[in-house]
Short mmCIF file of C-alpha atoms and ligand atoms in Angstrom, two decimals:
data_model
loop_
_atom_site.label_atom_id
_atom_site.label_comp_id
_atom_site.label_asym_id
_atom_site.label_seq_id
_atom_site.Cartn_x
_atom_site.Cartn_y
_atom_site.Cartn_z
CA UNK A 23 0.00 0.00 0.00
CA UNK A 24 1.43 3.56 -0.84
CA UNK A 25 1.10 5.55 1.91
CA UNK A 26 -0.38 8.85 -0.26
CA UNK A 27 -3.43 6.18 -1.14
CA UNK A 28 -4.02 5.13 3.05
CA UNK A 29 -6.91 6.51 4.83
CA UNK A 30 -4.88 6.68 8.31
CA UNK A 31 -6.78 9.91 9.78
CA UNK A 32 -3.89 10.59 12.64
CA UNK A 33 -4.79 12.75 15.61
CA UNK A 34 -2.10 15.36 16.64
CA UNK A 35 -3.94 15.31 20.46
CA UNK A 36 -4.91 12.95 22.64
CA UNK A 37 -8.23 12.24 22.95
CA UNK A 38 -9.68 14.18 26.38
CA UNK A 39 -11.71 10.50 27.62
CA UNK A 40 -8.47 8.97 27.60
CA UNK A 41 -6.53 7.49 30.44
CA UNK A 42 -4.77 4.44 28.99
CA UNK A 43 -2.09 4.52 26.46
CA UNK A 44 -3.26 1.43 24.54
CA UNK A 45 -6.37 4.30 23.99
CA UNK A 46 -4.36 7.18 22.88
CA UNK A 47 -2.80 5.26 20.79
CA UNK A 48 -5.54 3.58 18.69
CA UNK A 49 -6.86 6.67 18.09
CA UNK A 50 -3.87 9.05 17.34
CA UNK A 51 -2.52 6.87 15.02
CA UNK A 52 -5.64 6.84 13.43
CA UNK A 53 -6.61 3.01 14.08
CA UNK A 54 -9.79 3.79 15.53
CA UNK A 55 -12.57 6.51 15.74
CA UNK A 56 -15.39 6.82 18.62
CA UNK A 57 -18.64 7.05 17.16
CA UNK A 58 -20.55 7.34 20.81
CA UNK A 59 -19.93 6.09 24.44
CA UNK A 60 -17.92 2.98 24.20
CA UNK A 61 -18.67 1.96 20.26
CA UNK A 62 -15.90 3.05 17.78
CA UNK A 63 -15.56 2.65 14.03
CA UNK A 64 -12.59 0.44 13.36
CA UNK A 65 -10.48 2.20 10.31
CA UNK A 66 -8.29 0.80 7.98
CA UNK A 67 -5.10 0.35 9.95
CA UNK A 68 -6.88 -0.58 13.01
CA UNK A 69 -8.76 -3.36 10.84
CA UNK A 70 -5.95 -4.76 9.72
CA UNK A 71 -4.62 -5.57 13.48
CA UNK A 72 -8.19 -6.72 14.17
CA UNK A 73 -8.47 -9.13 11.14
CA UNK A 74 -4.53 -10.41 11.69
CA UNK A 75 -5.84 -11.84 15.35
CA UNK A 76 -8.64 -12.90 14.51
CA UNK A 77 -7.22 -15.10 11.69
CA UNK A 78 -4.71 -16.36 14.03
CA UNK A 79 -7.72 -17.64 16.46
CA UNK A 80 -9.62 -19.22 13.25
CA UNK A 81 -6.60 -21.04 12.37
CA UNK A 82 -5.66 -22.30 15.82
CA UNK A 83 -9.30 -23.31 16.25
CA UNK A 84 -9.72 -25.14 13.49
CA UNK A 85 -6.49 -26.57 13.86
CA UNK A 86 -8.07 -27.97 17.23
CA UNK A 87 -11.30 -29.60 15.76
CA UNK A 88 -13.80 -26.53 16.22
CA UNK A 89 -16.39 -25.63 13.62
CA UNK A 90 -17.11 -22.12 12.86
CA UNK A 91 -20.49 -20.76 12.55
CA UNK A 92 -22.32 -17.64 12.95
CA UNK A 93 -25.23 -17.00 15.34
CA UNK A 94 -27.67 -13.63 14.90
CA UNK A 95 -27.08 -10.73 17.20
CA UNK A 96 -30.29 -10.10 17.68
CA UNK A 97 -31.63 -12.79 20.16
CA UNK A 98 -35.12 -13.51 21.31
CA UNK A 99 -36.09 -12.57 24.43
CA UNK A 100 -38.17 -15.65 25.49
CA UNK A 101 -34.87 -17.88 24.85
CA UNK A 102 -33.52 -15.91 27.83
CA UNK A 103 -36.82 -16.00 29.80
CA UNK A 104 -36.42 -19.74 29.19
CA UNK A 105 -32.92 -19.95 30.70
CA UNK A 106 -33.67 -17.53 33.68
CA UNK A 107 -30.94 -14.95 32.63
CA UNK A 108 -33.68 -12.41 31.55
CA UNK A 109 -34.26 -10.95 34.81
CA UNK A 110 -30.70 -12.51 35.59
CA UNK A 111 -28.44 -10.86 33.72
CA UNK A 112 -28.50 -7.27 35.01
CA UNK A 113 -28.46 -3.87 32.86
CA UNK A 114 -25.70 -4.93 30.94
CA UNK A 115 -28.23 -6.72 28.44
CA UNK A 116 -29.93 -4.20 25.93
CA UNK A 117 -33.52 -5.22 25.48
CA UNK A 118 -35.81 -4.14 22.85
CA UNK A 119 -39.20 -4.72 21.06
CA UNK A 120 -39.98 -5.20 16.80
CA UNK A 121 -42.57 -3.40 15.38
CA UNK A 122 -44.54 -6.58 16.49
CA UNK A 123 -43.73 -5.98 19.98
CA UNK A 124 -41.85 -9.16 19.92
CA UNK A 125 -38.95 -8.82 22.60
CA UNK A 126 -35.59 -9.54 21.47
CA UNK A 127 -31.99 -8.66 23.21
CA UNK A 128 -29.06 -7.77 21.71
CA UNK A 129 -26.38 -11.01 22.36
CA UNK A 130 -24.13 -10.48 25.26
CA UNK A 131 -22.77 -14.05 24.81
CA UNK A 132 -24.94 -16.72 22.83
CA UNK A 133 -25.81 -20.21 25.23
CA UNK A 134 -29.38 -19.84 24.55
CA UNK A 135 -28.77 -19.44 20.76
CA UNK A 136 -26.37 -22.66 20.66
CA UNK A 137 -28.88 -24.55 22.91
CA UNK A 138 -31.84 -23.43 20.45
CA UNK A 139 -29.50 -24.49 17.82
CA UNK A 140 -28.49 -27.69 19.41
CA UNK A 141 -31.95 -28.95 20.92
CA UNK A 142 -33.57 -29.19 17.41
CA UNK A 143 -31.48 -31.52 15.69
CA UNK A 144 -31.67 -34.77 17.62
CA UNK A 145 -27.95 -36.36 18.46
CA UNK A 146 -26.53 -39.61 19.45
CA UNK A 147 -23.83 -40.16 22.07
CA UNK A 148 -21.85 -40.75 18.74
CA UNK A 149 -22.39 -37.88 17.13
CA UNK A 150 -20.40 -35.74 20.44
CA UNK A 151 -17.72 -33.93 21.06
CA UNK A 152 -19.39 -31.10 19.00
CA UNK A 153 -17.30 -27.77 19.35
CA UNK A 154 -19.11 -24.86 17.61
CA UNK A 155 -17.67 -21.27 17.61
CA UNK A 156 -17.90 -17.83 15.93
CA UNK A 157 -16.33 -14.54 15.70
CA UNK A 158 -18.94 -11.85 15.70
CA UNK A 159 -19.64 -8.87 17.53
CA UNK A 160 -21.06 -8.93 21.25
CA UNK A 161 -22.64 -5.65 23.27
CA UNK A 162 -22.73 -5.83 26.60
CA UNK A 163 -24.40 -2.20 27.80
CA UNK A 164 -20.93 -1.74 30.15
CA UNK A 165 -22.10 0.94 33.35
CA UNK A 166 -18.68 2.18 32.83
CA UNK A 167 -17.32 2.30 29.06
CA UNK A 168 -14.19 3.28 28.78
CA UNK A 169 -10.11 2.82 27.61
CA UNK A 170 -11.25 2.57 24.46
CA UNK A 171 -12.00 -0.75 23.14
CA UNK A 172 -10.35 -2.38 26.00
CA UNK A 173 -13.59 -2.17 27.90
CA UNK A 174 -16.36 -0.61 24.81
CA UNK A 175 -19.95 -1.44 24.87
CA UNK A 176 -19.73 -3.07 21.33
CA UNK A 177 -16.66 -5.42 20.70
CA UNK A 178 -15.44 -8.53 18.73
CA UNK A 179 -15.47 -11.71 20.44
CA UNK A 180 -14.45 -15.32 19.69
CA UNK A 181 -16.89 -17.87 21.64
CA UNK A 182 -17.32 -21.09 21.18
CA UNK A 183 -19.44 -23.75 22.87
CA UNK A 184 -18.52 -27.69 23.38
CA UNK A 185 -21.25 -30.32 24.16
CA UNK A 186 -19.82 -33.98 25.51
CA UNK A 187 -21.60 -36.60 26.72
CA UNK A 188 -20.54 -36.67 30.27
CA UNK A 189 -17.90 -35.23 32.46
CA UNK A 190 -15.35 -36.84 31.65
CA UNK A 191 -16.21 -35.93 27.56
CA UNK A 192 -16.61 -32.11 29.11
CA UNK A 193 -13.16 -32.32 30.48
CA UNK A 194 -11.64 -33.67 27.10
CA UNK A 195 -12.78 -30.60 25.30
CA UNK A 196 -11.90 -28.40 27.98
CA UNK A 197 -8.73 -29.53 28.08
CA UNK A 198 -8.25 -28.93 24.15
CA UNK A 199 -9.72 -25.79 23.92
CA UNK A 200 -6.90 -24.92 26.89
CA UNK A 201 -4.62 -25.69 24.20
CA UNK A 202 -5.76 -23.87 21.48
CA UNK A 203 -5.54 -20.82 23.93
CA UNK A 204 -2.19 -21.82 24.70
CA UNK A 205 -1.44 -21.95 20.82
CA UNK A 206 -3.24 -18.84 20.03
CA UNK A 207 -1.65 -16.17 23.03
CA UNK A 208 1.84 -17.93 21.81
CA UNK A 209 1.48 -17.22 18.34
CA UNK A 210 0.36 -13.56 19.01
CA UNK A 211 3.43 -13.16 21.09
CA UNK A 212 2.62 -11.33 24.37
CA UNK A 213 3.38 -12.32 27.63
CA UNK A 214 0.05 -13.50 29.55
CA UNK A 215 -0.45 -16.33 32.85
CA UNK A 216 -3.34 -18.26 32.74
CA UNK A 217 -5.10 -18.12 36.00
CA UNK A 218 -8.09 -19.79 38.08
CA UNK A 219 -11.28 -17.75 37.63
CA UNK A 220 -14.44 -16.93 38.81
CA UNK A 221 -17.27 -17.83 36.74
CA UNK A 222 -19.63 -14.34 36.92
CA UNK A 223 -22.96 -14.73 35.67
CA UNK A 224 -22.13 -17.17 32.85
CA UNK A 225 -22.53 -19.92 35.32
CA UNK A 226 -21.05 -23.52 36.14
CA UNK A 227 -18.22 -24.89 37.85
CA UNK A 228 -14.72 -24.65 37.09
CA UNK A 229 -13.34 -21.65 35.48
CA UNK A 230 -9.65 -20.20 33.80
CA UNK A 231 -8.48 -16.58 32.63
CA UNK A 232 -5.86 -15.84 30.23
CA UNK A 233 -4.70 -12.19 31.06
CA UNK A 234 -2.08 -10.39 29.51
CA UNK A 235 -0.02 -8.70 32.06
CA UNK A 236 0.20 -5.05 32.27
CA UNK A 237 0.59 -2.42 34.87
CA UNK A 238 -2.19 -0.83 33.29
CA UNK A 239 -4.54 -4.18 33.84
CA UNK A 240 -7.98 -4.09 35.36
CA UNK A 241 -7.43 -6.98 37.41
CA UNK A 242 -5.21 -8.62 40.41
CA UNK A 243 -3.64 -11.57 39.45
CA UNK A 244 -2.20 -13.76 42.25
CA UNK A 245 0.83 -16.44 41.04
CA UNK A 246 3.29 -17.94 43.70
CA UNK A 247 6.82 -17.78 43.08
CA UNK A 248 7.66 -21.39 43.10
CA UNK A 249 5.25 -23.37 41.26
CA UNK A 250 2.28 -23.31 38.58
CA UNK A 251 -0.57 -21.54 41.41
CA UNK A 252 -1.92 -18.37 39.55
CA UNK A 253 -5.27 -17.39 40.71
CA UNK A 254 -7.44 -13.72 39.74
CA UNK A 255 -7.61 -12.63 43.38
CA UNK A 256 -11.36 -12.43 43.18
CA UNK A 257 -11.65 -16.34 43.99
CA UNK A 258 -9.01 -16.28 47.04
CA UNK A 259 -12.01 -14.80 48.94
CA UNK A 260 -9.87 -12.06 50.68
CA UNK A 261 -11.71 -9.48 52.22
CA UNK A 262 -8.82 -7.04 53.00
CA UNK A 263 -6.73 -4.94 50.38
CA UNK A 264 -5.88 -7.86 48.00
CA UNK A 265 -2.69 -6.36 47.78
CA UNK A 266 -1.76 -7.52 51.01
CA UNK A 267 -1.67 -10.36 49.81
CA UNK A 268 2.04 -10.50 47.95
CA UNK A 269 4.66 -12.27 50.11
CA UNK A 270 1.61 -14.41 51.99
CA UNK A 271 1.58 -18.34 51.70
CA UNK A 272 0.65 -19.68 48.10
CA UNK A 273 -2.74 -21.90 48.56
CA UNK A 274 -1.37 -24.96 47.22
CA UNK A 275 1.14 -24.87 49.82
CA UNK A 276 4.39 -24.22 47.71
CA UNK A 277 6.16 -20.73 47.24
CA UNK A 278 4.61 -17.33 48.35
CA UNK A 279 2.23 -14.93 46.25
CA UNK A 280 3.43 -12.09 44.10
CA UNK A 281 0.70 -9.78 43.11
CA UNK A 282 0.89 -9.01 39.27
CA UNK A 283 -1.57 -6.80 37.18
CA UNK A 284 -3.28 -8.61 34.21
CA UNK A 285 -5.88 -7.67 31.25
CA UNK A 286 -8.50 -10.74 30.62
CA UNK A 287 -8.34 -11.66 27.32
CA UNK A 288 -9.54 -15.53 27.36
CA UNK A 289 -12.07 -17.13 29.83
CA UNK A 290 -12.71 -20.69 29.42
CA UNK A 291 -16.00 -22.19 31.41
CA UNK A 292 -16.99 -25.73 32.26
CA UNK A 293 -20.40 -25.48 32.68
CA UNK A 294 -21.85 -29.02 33.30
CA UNK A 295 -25.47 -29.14 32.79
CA UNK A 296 -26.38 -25.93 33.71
CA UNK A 297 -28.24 -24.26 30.23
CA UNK A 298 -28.72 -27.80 29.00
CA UNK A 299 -30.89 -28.85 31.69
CA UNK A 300 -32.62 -24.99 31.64
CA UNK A 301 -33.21 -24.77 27.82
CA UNK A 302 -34.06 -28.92 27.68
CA UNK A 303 -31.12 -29.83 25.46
CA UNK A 304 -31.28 -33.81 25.01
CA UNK A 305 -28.91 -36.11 23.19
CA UNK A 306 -29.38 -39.98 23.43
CA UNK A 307 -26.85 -42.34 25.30
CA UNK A 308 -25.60 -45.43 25.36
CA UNK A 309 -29.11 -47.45 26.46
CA UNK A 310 -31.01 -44.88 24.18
CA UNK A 311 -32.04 -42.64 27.31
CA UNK A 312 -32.37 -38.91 27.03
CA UNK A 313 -29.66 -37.08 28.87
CA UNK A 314 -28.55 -33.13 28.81
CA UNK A 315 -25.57 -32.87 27.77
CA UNK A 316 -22.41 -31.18 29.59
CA UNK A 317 -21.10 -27.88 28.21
CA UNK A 318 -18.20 -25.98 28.09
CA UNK A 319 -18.04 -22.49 26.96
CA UNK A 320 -15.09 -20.31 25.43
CA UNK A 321 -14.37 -16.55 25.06
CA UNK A 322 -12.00 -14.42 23.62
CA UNK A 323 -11.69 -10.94 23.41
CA UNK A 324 -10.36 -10.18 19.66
CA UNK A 325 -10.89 -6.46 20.05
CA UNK A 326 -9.62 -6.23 23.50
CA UNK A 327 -6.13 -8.47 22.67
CA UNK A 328 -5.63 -5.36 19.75
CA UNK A 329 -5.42 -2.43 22.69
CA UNK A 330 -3.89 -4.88 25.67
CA UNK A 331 -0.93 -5.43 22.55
CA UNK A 332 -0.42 -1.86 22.94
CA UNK A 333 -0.18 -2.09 26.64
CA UNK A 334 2.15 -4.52 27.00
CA UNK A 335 4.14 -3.35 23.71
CA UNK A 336 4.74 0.82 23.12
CA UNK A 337 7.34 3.54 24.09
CA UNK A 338 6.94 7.03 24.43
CA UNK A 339 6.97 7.22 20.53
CA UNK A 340 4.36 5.01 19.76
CA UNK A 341 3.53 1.58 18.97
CA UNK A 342 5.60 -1.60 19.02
CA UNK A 343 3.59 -4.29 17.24
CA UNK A 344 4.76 -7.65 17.93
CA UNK A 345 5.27 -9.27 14.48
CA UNK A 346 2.66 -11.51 14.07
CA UNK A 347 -0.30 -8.72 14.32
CA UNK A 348 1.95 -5.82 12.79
CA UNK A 349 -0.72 -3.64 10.02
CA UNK A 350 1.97 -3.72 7.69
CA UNK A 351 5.40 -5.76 7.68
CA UNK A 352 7.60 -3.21 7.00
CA UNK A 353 7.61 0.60 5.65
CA UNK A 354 9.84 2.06 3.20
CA UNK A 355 10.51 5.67 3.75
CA UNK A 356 10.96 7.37 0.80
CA UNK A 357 12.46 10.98 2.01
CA UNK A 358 12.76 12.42 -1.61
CA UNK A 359 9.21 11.73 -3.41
CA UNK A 360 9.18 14.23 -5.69
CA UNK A 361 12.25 12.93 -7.61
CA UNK A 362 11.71 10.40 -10.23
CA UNK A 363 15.06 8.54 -9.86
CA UNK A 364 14.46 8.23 -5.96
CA UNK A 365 10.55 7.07 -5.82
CA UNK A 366 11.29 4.79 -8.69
CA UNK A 367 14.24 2.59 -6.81
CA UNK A 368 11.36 3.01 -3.84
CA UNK A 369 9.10 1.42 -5.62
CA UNK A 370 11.49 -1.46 -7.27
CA UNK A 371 11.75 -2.48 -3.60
CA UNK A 372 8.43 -2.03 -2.58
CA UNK A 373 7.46 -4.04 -5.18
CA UNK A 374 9.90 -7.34 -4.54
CA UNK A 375 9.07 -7.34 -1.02
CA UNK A 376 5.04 -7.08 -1.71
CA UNK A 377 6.06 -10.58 -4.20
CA UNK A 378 7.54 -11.73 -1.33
CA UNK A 379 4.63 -11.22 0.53
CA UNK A 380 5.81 -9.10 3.42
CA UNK A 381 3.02 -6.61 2.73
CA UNK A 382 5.07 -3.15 2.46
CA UNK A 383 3.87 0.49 3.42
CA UNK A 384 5.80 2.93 1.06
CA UNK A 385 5.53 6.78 2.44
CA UNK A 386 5.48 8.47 -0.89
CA UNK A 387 3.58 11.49 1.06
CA UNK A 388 5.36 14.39 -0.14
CA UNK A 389 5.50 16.35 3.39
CA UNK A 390 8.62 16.81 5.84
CA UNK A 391 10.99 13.51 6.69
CA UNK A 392 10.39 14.56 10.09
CA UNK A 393 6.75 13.17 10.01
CA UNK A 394 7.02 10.67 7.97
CA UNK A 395 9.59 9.42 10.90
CA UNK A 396 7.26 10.34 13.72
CA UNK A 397 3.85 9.15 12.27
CA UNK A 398 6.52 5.92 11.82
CA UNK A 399 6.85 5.74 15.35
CA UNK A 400 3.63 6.12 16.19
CA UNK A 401 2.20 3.24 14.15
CA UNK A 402 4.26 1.03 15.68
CA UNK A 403 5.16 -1.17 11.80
CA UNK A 404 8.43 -3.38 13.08
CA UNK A 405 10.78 -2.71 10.45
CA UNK A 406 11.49 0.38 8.02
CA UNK A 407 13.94 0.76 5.02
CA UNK A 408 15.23 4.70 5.04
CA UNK A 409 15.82 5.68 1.03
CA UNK A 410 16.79 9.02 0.32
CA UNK A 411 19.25 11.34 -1.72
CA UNK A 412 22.19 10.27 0.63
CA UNK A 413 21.85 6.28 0.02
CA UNK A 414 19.60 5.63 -3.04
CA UNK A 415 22.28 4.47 -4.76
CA UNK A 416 24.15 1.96 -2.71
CA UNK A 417 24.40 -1.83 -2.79
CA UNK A 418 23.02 -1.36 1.18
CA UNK A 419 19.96 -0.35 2.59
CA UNK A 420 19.05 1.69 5.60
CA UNK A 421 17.03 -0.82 7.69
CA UNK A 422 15.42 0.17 10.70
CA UNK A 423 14.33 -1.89 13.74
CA UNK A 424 11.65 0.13 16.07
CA UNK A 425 11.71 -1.77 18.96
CA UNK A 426 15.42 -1.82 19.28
CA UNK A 427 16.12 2.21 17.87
CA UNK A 428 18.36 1.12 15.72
CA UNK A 429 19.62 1.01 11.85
CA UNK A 430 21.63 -0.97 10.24
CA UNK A 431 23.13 -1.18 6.48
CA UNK A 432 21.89 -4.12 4.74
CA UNK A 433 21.77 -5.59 1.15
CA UNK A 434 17.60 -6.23 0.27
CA UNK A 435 18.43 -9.82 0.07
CA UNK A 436 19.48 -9.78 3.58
CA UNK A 437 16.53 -7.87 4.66
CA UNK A 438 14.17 -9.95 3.19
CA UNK A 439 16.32 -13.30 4.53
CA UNK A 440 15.28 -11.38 8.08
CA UNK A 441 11.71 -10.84 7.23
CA UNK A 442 11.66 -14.26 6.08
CA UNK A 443 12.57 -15.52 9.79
CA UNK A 444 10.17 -12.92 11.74
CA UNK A 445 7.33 -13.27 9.68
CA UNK A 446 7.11 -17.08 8.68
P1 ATP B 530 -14.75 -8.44 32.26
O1 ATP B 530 -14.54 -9.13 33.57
O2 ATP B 530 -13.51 -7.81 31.70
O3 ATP B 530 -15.94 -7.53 32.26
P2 ATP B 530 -16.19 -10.74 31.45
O4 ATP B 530 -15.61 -11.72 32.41
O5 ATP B 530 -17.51 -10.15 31.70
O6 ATP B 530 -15.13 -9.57 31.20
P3 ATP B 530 -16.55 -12.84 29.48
O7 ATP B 530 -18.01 -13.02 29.62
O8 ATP B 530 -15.63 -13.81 30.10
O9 ATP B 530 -16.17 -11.34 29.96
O10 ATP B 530 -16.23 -12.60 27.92
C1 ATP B 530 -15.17 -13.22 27.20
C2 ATP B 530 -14.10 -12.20 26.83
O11 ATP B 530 -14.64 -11.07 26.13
C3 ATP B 530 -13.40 -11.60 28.03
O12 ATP B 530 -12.37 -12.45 28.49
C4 ATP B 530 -12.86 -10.29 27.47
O13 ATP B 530 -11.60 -10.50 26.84
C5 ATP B 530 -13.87 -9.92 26.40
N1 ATP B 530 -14.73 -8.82 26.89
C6 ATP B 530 -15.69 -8.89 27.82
N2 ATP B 530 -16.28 -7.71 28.02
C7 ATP B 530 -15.68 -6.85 27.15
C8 ATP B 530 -15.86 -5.44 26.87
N3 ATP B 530 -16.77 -4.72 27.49
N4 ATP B 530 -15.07 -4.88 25.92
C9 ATP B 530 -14.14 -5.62 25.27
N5 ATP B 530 -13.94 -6.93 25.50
C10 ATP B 530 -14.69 -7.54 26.43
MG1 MG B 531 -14.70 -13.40 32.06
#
């Protein structure tokens, strides 16, 4: 993509609702765009972070046996009288009539849809595992919107929903969808503990979080310093200053607690019987009875990862985009545009490393080198290549590497040799 051609509306200030930097961020560097209290446009830059994670949750999913579908957002309301969550559920559930007068709500989360779904195809015990999941977007009427898409009203969200036959089925899938997470936070890159949860108002039994650490994180996370014990501090059940808690006795006896701060990303249920039993899901076993079957459900928050990437990865510059979810792979900074000889070896490039697929950015905005270098900065792309009057004719390259401030002289067959490595 030439830069002169990219709708990347940057933002000289930052925004006055802002307190996180993930937040002033996104929206100076033109990613995203608030269209009312917690519900933002997401613009071309910003979609191309969103659409990178969320293709690198299809694949892992699908890599782990799960079938993608996609449910309505606009849910009936008597499928949540019929599981009790209409009253249940609180103002965070926007309700509203048709024309009709018909209720309907929009989705939060979707058990009742997958039950509805479920219920009214009759299955065998033969016929489970069934893992069904989608990527669509959720709103959740939040009291409290705010850090941008980190917490927004209206965000992207991966769920997915597993029906076994029994327990010990329940567990199975559990226990693979744990590994997809584990697959999908390790190809993104960032640093994140997975950690015992509560289960809120989804329901059921036994719960994990994956949270991506950062100072800037929403919630306590408690891990001991000697073995595998990480816990959110909300199921410890300490009623003092939960900070107190660093330095006391881990609960599984080994190691003491260190306190760390962590963004939920992930949250992986298993909730037994619970909607299956309330929305009269029934699947045949063995000796051709009618049993409900066990559940698990599976949540990720697409949008959120984009803004807790930010957290975990920026300087006071900008950006820092971990390879794997980087808008564009690298950015060739043409400082002389207006000459022919210059833009044309900038576009030779440009166009062997787009072949190569590396997806380029090439600033051919004919404004000051000093922008081009901060706006650079600011969008956080990995790698640049610096081509200008000085060096347009060498052998060597001027390649730069944001996260480490530095540049180095390289032939374009050794750049794209270290491409080749980062982004394979
Ligand atoms: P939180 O405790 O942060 O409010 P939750 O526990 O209510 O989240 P879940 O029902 O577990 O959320 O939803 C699955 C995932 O969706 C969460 O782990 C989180 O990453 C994401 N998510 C939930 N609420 C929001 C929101 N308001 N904005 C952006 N992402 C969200
Ligand atoms: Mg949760």
């Amino acid at each position: 993509m030439y830069f002169s051609k990219l709708f990347v509306p940057t933002v000289k200030e930052d925004p006055s609702d802002a307190e996180l930097i993930s937040h002033k961020l996104m929206v100076r560097s033109g990613m995203i765009k608030r269209n009312a209290a917690g519900i933002y446009s997401w613009l071309p830059v910003g979609l191309k972070v969103l659409k990178k994670v969320e293709e690198i949750v299809r694949k892992n999913l699908n890599n782990f046996d799960a079938e993608e579908i996609l449910m309505p957002m606009v849910q009936p309301a008597e499928l949540w009288k019929e599981s009790g969550r209409y009253g249940e559920y609180g103002k965070e559930l926007l309700k509203f009539d048709d024309r009709s007068n018909r209720g309907f709500v929009l989705g939060p989360t979707h058990e009742e849809i997958i039950c509805e779904i479920f219920r009214s195809h009759p299955k065998s015990y033969k016929d489970l595992p069934v893992n069904l999941y989608q990527i669509q977007t959720k709103f959740r009427d939040e009291i409290r919107p705010r850090f941008g898409v980190m917490r927004s009203r209206e965000f992207l969200m991966k769920d997915a929903y597993s029906f076994d036959i029994d327990e010990k089925g329940l567990v199975k899938s559990y226990g693979k969808m744990k590994d997809a997470y584990i697959s999908i936070f390790n190809e993104i890159g960032l640093d994140y503990r997975i950690v015992k949860a509560d289960s809120g108002n989804i329901g059921g039994d036994i719960s994990e979080e994956f949270h991506i650490l950062a100072d800037s994180g929403e919630d306590l996370i408690a891990v001991s310093n000697s073995s595998d014990f990480a816990a959110n501090v909300e199921v410890l059940n300490y009623d003092k200053d939960p900070s107190e808690l660093e330095g006391k006795k881990s609960p599984d006896g080994k190691g003491k607690l260190k306190i760390k701060r962590g963004i939920e990303v992930g949250h992986i249920f298993q909730l037994g019987q619970k909607y299956s039993q309330a929305m009269n899901v029934g699947v045949k076993d063995m000796n051709g009875n009618s049993v409900h079957p066990f559940m698990g459900c599976y949540g990720i928050g697409v949008s959120r990862i984009v803004a807790a990437a930010i957290e975990q990865n920026h300087d006071d510059r900008g950006i820092q985009w971990p390879d794997k979810i980087t808008p564009f792979g690298v950015n060739i900074i043409c400082l002389d545009p207006e000459s022919d000889e210059i833009m044309k070896v900038c576009s030779e490039i440009y166009s062997i490393l787009k072949k190569s697929g590396f997806d380029p950015l090439l600033d051919d905005r004919d404004i000051r080198a000093g922008i081009k270098f901060k706006e650079h900065e600011l969008l956080g792309i990995p790698y640049s290549i610096i081509i200008g009057p000085n060096n347009f004719k060498n052998t060597k390259l001027e390649f730069g590497i944001r996260a480490q401030n530095e540049k180095i002289d390289m032939k374009l067959d050794d750049i794209k040799k270290y491409l080749g490595e980062k982004y394979d």
